[in-house]
JSON list of C-alpha atoms in Angstrom, two decimals:
[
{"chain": "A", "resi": 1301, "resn": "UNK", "atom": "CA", "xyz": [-38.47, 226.19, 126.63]},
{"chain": "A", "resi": 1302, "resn": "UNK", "atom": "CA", "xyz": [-39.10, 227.60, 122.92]},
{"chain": "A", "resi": 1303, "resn": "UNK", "atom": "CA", "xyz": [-39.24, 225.55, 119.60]},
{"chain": "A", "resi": 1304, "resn": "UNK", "atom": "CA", "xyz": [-40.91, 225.90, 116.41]},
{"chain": "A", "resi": 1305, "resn": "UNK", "atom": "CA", "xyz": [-40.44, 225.77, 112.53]},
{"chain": "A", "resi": 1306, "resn": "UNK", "atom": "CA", "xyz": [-37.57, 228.13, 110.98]},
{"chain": "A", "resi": 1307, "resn": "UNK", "atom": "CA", "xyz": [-38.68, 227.47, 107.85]},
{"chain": "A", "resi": 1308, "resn": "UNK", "atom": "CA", "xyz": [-42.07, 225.22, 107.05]},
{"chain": "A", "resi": 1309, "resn": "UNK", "atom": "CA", "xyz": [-41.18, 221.57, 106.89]},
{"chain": "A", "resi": 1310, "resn": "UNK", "atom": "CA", "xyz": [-37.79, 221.75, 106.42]},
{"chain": "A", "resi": 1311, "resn": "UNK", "atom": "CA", "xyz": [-36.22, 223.57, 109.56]},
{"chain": "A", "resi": 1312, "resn": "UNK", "atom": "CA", "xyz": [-37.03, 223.18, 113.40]},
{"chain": "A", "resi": 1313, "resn": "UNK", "atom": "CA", "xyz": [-35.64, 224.71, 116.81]},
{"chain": "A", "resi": 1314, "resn": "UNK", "atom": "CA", "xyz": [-35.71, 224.01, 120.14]},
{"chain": "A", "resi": 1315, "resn": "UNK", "atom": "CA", "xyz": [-33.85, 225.85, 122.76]},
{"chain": "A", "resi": 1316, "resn": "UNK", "atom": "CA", "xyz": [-34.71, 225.21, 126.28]},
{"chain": "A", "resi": 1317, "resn": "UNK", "atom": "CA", "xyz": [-32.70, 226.96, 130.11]},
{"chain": "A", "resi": 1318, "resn": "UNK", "atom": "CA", "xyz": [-33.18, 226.00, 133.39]},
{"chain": "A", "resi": 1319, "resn": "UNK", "atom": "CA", "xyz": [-31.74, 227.28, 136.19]},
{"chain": "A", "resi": 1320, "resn": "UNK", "atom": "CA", "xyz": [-31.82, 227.03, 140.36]},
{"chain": "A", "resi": 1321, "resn": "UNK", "atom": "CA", "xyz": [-30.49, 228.31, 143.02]},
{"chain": "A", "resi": 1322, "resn": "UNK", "atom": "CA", "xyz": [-30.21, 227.43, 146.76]},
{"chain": "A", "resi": 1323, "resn": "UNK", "atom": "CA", "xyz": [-28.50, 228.72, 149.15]},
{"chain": "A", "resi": 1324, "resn": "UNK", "atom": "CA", "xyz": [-28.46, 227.02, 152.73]},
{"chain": "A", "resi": 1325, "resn": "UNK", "atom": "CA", "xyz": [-26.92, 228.65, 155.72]},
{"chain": "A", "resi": 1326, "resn": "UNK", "atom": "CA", "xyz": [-27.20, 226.15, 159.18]},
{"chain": "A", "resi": 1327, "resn": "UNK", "atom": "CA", "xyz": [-24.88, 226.06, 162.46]},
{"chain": "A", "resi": 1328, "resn": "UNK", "atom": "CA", "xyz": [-21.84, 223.69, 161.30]},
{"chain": "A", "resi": 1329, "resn": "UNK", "atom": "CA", "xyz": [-21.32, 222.17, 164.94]},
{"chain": "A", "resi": 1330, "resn": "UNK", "atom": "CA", "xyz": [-17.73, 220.40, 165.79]},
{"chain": "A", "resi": 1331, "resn": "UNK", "atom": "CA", "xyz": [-15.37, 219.48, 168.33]},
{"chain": "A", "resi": 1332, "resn": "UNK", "atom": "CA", "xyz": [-12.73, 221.55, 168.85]},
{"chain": "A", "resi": 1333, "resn": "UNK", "atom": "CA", "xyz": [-9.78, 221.34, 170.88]},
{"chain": "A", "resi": 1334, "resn": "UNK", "atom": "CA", "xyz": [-9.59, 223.42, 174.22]},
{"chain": "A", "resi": 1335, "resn": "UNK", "atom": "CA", "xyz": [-6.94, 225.93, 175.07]},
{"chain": "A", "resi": 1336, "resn": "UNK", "atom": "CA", "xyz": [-5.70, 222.75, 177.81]},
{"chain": "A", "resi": 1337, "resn": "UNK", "atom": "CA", "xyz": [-5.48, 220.28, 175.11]},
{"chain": "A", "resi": 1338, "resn": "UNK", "atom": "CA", "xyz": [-3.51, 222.54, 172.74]},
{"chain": "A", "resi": 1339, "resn": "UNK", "atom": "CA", "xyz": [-1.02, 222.93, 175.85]},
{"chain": "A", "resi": 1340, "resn": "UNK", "atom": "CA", "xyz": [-0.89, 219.11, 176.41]},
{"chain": "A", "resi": 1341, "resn": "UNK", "atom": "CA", "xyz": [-3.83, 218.83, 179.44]},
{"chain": "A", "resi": 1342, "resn": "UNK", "atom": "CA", "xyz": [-6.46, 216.32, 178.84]},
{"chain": "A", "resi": 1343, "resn": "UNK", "atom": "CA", "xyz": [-9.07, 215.58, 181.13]},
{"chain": "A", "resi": 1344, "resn": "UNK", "atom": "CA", "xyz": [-9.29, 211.56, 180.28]},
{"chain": "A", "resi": 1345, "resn": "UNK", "atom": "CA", "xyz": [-5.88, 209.23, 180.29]},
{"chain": "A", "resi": 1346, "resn": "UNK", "atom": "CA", "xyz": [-3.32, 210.37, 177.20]},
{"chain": "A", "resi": 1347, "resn": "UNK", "atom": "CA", "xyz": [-1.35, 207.06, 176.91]},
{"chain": "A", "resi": 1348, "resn": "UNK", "atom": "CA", "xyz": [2.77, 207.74, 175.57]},
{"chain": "A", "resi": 1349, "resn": "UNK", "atom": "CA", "xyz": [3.03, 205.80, 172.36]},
{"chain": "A", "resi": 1350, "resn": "UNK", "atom": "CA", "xyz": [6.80, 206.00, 173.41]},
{"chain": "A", "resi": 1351, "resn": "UNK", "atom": "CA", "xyz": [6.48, 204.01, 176.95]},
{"chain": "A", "resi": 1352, "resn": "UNK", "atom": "CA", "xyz": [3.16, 202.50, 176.48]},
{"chain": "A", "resi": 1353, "resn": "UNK", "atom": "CA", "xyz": [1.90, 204.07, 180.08]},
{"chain": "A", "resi": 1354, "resn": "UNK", "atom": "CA", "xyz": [-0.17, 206.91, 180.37]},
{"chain": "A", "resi": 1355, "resn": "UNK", "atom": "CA", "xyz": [1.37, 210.49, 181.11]},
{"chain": "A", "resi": 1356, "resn": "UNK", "atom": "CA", "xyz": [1.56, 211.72, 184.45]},
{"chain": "A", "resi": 1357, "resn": "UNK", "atom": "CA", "xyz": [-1.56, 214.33, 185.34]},
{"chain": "A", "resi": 1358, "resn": "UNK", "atom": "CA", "xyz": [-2.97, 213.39, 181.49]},
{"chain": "A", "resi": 1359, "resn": "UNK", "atom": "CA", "xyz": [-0.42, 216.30, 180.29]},
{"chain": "A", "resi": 1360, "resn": "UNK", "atom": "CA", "xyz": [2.07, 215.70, 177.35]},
{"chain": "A", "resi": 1361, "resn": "UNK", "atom": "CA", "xyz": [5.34, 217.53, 178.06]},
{"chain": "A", "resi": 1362, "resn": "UNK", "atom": "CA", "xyz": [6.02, 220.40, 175.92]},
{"chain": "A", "resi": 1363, "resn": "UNK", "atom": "CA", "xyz": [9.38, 219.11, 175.01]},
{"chain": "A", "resi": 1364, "resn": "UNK", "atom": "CA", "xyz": [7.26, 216.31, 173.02]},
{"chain": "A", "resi": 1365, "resn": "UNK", "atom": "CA", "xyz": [5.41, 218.94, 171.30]},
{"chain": "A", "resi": 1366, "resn": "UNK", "atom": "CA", "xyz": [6.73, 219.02, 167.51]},
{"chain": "A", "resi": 1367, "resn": "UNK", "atom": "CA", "xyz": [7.00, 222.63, 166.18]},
{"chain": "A", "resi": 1368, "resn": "UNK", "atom": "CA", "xyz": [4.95, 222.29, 163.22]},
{"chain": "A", "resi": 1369, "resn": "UNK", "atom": "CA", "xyz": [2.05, 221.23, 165.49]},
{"chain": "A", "resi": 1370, "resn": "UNK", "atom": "CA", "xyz": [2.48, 224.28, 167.75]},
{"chain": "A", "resi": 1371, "resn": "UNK", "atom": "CA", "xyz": [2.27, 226.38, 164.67]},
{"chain": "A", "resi": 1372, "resn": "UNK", "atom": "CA", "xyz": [-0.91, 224.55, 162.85]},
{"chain": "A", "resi": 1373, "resn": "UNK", "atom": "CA", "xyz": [-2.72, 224.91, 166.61]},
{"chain": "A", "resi": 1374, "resn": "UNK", "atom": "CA", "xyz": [-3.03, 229.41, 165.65]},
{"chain": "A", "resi": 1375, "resn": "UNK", "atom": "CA", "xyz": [-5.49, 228.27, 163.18]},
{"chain": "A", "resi": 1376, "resn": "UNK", "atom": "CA", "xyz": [-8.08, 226.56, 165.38]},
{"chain": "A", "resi": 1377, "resn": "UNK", "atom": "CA", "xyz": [-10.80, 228.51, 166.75]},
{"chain": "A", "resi": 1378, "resn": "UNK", "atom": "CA", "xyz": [-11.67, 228.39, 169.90]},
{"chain": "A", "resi": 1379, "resn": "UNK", "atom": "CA", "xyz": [-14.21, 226.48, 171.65]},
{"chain": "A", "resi": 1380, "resn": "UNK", "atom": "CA", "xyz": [-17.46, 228.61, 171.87]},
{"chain": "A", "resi": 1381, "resn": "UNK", "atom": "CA", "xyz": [-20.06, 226.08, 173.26]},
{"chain": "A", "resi": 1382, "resn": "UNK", "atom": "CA", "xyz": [-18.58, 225.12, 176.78]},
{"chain": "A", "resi": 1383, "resn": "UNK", "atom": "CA", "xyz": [-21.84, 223.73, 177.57]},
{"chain": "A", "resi": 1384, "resn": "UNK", "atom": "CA", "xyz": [-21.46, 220.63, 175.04]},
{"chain": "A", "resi": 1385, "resn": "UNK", "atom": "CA", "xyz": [-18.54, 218.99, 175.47]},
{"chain": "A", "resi": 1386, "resn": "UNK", "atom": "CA", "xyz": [-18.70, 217.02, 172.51]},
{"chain": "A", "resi": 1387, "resn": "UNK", "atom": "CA", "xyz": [-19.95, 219.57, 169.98]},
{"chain": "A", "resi": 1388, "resn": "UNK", "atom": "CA", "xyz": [-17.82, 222.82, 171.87]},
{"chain": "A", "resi": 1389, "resn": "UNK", "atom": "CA", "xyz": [-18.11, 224.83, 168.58]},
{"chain": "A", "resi": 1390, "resn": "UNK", "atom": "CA", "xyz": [-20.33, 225.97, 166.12]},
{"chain": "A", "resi": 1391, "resn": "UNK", "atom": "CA", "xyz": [-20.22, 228.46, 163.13]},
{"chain": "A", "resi": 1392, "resn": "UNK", "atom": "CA", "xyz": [-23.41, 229.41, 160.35]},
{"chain": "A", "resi": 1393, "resn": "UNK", "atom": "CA", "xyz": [-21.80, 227.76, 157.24]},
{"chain": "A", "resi": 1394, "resn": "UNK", "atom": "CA", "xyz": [-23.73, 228.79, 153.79]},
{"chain": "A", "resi": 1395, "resn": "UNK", "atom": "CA", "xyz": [-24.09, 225.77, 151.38]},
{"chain": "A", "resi": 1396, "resn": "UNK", "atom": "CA", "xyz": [-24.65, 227.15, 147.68]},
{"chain": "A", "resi": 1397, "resn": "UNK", "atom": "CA", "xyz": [-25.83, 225.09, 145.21]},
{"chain": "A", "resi": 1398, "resn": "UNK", "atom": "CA", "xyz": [-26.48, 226.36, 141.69]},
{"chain": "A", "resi": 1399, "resn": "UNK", "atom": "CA", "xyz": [-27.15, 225.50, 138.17]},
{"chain": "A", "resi": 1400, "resn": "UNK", "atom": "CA", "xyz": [-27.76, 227.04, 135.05]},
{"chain": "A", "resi": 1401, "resn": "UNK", "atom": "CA", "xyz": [-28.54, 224.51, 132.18]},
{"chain": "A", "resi": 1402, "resn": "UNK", "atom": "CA", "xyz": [-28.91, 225.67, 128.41]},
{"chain": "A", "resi": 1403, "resn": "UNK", "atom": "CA", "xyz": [-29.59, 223.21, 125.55]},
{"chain": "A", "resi": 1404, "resn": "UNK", "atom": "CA", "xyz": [-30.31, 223.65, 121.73]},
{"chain": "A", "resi": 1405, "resn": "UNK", "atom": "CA", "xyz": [-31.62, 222.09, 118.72]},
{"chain": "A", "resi": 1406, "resn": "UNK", "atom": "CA", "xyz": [-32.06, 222.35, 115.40]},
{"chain": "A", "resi": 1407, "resn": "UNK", "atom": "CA", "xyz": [-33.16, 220.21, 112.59]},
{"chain": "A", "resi": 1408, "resn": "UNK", "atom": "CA", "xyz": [-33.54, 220.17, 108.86]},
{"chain": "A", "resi": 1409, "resn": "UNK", "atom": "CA", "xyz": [-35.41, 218.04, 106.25]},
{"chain": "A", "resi": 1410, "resn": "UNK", "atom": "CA", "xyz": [-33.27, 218.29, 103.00]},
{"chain": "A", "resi": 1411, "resn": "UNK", "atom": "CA", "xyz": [-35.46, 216.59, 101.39]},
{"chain": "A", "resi": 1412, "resn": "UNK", "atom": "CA", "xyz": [-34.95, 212.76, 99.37]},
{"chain": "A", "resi": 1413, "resn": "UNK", "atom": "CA", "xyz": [-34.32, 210.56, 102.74]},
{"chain": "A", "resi": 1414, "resn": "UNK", "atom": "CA", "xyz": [-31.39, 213.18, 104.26]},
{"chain": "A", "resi": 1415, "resn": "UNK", "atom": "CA", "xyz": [-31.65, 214.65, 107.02]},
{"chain": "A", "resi": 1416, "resn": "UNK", "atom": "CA", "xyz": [-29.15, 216.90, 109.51]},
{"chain": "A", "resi": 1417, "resn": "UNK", "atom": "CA", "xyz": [-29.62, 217.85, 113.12]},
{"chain": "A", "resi": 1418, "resn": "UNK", "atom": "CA", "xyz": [-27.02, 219.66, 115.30]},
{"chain": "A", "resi": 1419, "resn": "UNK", "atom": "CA", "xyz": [-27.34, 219.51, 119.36]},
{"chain": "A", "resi": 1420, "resn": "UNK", "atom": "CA", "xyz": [-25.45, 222.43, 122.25]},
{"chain": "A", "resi": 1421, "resn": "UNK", "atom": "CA", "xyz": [-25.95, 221.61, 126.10]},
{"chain": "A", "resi": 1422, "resn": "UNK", "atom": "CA", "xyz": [-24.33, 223.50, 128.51]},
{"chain": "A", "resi": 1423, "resn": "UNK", "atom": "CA", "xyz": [-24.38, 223.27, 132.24]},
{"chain": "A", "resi": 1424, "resn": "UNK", "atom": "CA", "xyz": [-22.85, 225.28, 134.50]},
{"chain": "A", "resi": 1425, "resn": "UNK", "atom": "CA", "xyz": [-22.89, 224.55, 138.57]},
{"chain": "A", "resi": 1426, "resn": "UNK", "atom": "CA", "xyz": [-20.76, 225.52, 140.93]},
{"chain": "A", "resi": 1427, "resn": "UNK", "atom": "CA", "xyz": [-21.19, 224.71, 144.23]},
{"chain": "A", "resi": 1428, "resn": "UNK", "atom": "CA", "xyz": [-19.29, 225.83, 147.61]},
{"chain": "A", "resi": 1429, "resn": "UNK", "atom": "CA", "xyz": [-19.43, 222.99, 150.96]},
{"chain": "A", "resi": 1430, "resn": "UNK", "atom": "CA", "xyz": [-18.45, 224.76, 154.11]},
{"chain": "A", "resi": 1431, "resn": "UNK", "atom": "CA", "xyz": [-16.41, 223.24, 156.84]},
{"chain": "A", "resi": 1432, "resn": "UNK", "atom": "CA", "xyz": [-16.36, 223.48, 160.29]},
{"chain": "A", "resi": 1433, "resn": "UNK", "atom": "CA", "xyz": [-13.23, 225.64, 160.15]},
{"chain": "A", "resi": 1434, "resn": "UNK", "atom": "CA", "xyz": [-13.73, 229.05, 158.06]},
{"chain": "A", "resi": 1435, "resn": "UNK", "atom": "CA", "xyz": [-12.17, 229.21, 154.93]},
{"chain": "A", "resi": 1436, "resn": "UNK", "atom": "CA", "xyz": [-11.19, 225.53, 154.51]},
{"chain": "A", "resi": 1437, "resn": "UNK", "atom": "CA", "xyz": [-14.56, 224.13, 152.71]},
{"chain": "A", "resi": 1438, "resn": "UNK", "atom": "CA", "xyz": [-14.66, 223.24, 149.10]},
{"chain": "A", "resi": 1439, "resn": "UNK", "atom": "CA", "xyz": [-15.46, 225.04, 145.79]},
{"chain": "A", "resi": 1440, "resn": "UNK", "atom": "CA", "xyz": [-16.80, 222.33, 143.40]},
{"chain": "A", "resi": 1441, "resn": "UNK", "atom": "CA", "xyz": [-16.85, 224.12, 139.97]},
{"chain": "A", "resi": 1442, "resn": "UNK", "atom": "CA", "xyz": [-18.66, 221.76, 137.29]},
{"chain": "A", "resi": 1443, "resn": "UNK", "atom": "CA", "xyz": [-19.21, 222.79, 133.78]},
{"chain": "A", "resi": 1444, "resn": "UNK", "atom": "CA", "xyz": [-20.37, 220.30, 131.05]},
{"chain": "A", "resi": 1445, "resn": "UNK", "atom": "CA", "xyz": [-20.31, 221.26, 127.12]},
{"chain": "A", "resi": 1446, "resn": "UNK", "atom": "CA", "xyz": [-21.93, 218.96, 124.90]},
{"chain": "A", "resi": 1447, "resn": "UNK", "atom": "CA", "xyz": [-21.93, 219.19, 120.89]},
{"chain": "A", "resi": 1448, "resn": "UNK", "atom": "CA", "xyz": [-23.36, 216.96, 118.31]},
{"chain": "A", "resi": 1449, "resn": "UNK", "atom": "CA", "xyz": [-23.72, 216.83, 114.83]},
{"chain": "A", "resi": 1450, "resn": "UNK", "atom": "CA", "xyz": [-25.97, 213.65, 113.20]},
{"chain": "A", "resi": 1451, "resn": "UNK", "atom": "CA", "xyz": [-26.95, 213.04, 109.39]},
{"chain": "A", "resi": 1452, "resn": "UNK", "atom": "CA", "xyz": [-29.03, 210.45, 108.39]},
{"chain": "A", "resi": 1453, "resn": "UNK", "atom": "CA", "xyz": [-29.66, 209.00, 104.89]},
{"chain": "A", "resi": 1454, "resn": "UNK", "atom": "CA", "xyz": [-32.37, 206.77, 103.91]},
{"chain": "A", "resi": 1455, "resn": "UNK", "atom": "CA", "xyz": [-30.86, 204.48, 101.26]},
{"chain": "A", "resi": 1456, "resn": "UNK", "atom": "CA", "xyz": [-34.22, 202.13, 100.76]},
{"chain": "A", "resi": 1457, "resn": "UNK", "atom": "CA", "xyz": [-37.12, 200.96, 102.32]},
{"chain": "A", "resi": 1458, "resn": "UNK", "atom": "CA", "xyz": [-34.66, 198.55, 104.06]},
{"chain": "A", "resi": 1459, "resn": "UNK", "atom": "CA", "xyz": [-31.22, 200.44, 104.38]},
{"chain": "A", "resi": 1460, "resn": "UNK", "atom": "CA", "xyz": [-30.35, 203.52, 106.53]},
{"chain": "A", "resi": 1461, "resn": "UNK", "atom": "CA", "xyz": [-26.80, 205.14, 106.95]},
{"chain": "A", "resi": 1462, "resn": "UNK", "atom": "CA", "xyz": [-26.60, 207.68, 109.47]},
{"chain": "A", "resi": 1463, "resn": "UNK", "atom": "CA", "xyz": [-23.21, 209.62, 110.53]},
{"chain": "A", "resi": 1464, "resn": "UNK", "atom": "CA", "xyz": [-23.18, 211.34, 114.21]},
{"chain": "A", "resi": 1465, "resn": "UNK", "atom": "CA", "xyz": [-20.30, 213.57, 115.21]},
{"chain": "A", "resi": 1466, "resn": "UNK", "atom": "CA", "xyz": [-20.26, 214.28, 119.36]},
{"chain": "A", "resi": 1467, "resn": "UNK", "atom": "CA", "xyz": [-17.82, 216.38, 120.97]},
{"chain": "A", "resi": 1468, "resn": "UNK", "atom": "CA", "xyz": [-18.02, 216.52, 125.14]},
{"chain": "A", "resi": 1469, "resn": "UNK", "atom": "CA", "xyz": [-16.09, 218.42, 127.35]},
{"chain": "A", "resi": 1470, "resn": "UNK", "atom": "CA", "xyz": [-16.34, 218.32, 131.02]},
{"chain": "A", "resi": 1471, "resn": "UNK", "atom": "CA", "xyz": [-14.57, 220.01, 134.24]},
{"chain": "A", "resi": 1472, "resn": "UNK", "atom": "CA", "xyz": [-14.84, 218.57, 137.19]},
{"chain": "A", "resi": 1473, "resn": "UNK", "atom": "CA", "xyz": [-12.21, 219.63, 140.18]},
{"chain": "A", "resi": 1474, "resn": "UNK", "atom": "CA", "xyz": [-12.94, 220.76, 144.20]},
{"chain": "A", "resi": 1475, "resn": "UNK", "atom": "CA", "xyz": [-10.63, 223.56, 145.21]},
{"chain": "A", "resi": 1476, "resn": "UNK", "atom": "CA", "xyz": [-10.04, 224.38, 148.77]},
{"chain": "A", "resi": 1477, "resn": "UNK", "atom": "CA", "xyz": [-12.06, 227.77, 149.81]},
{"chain": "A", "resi": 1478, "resn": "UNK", "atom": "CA", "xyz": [-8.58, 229.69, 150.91]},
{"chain": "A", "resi": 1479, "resn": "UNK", "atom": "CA", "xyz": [-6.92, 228.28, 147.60]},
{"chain": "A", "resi": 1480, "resn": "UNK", "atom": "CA", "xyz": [-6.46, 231.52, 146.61]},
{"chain": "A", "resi": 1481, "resn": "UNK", "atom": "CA", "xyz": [-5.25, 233.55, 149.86]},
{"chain": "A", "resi": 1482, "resn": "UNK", "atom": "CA", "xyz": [-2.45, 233.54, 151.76]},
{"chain": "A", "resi": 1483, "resn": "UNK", "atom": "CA", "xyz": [0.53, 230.60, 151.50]},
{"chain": "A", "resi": 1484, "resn": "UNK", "atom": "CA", "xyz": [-0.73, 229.02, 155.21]},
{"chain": "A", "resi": 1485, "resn": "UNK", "atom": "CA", "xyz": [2.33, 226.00, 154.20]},
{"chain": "A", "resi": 1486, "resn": "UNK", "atom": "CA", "xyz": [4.90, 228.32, 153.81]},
{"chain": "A", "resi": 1487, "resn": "UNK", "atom": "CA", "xyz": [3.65, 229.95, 157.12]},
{"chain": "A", "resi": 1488, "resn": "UNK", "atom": "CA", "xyz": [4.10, 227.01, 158.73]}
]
């Protein structure tokens, strides 16, 4: 942070920046399914929304198997934690989370009851979420501009006018992490 007179009782700054940064890596931890499952073997009762009644040896048939399915099932990884049956897979996902902030000031005293002031803020934080599957997380890009403009006039003791001018502009979307790689739709 930095302010101080431009010129002696009639023009002030003030510019101020902030930034962080954090970057978290853990174990994302997940269920995946087994290679068994992904070829229609369960070990608990798979009921046939068809029938009602369960399938025979907790195995859907392959013929019931629609061919999109079969195609999305390349993408999952396989289990790597066969001693946890509920949490059978786990990657070290990195969580960033960063900002840089930047605002800025100045004011003047014209003199007979006017006076001007003119405000920029910018932040800038883009953040990436990791999911359990690599490459599918989120980007979160976020950048905020802020611009104002104020006069004020002192009429009398008892009458003020004051004009203020603003301008904001935000951007605020979450992209998928593989957004910009290969089609994986038109692959499947």
């Amino acid at each position: 942070t930095v302010g101080g007179p431009i010129v002696k009782n009639k023009a002030f700054f003030f510019g101020s920046y902030e930034g962080f940064r954090q970057n978290l890596t853990n174990t994302l931890l997940g269920n995946v399914p087994t290679a068994a499952e992904l070829e229609g073997q369960f070990p608990t009762t798979i009921t046939d929304p068809e029938t009602g009644q369960p399938f025979p040896n907790n195995s859907i048939p392959n013929t019931r198997f629609n061919a999109m399915a079969l195609k999305v099932n390349n993408y999952w990884p396989g289990p790597d934690r066969p001693f946890d049956p509920t949490l059978n897979y786990g990657r070290p996902g990195a969580t960033i989370d960063s900002y840089d902030q930047t605002l800025g000031r100045v004011d003047w005293n014209l003199g007979n009851g006017d006076r001007m002031f003119a405000h920029y803020g910018f932040v800038n934080e883009p953040a990436v979420q990791p999911s359990l599957i690599a490459g599918f997380g989120i980007n979160r890009p976020i950048a905020d501009q802020n611009f104002a403009l104020g006069h004020t006039h002192t009429l009398s003791p008892n009458a003020v006018n004051e004009l203020r001018l603003g301008y904001n502009r935000s951007r605020v979307y979450s992209v998928n992490q593989g957004a910009d790689g290969p089609n994986l739709a038109a692959t499947i």
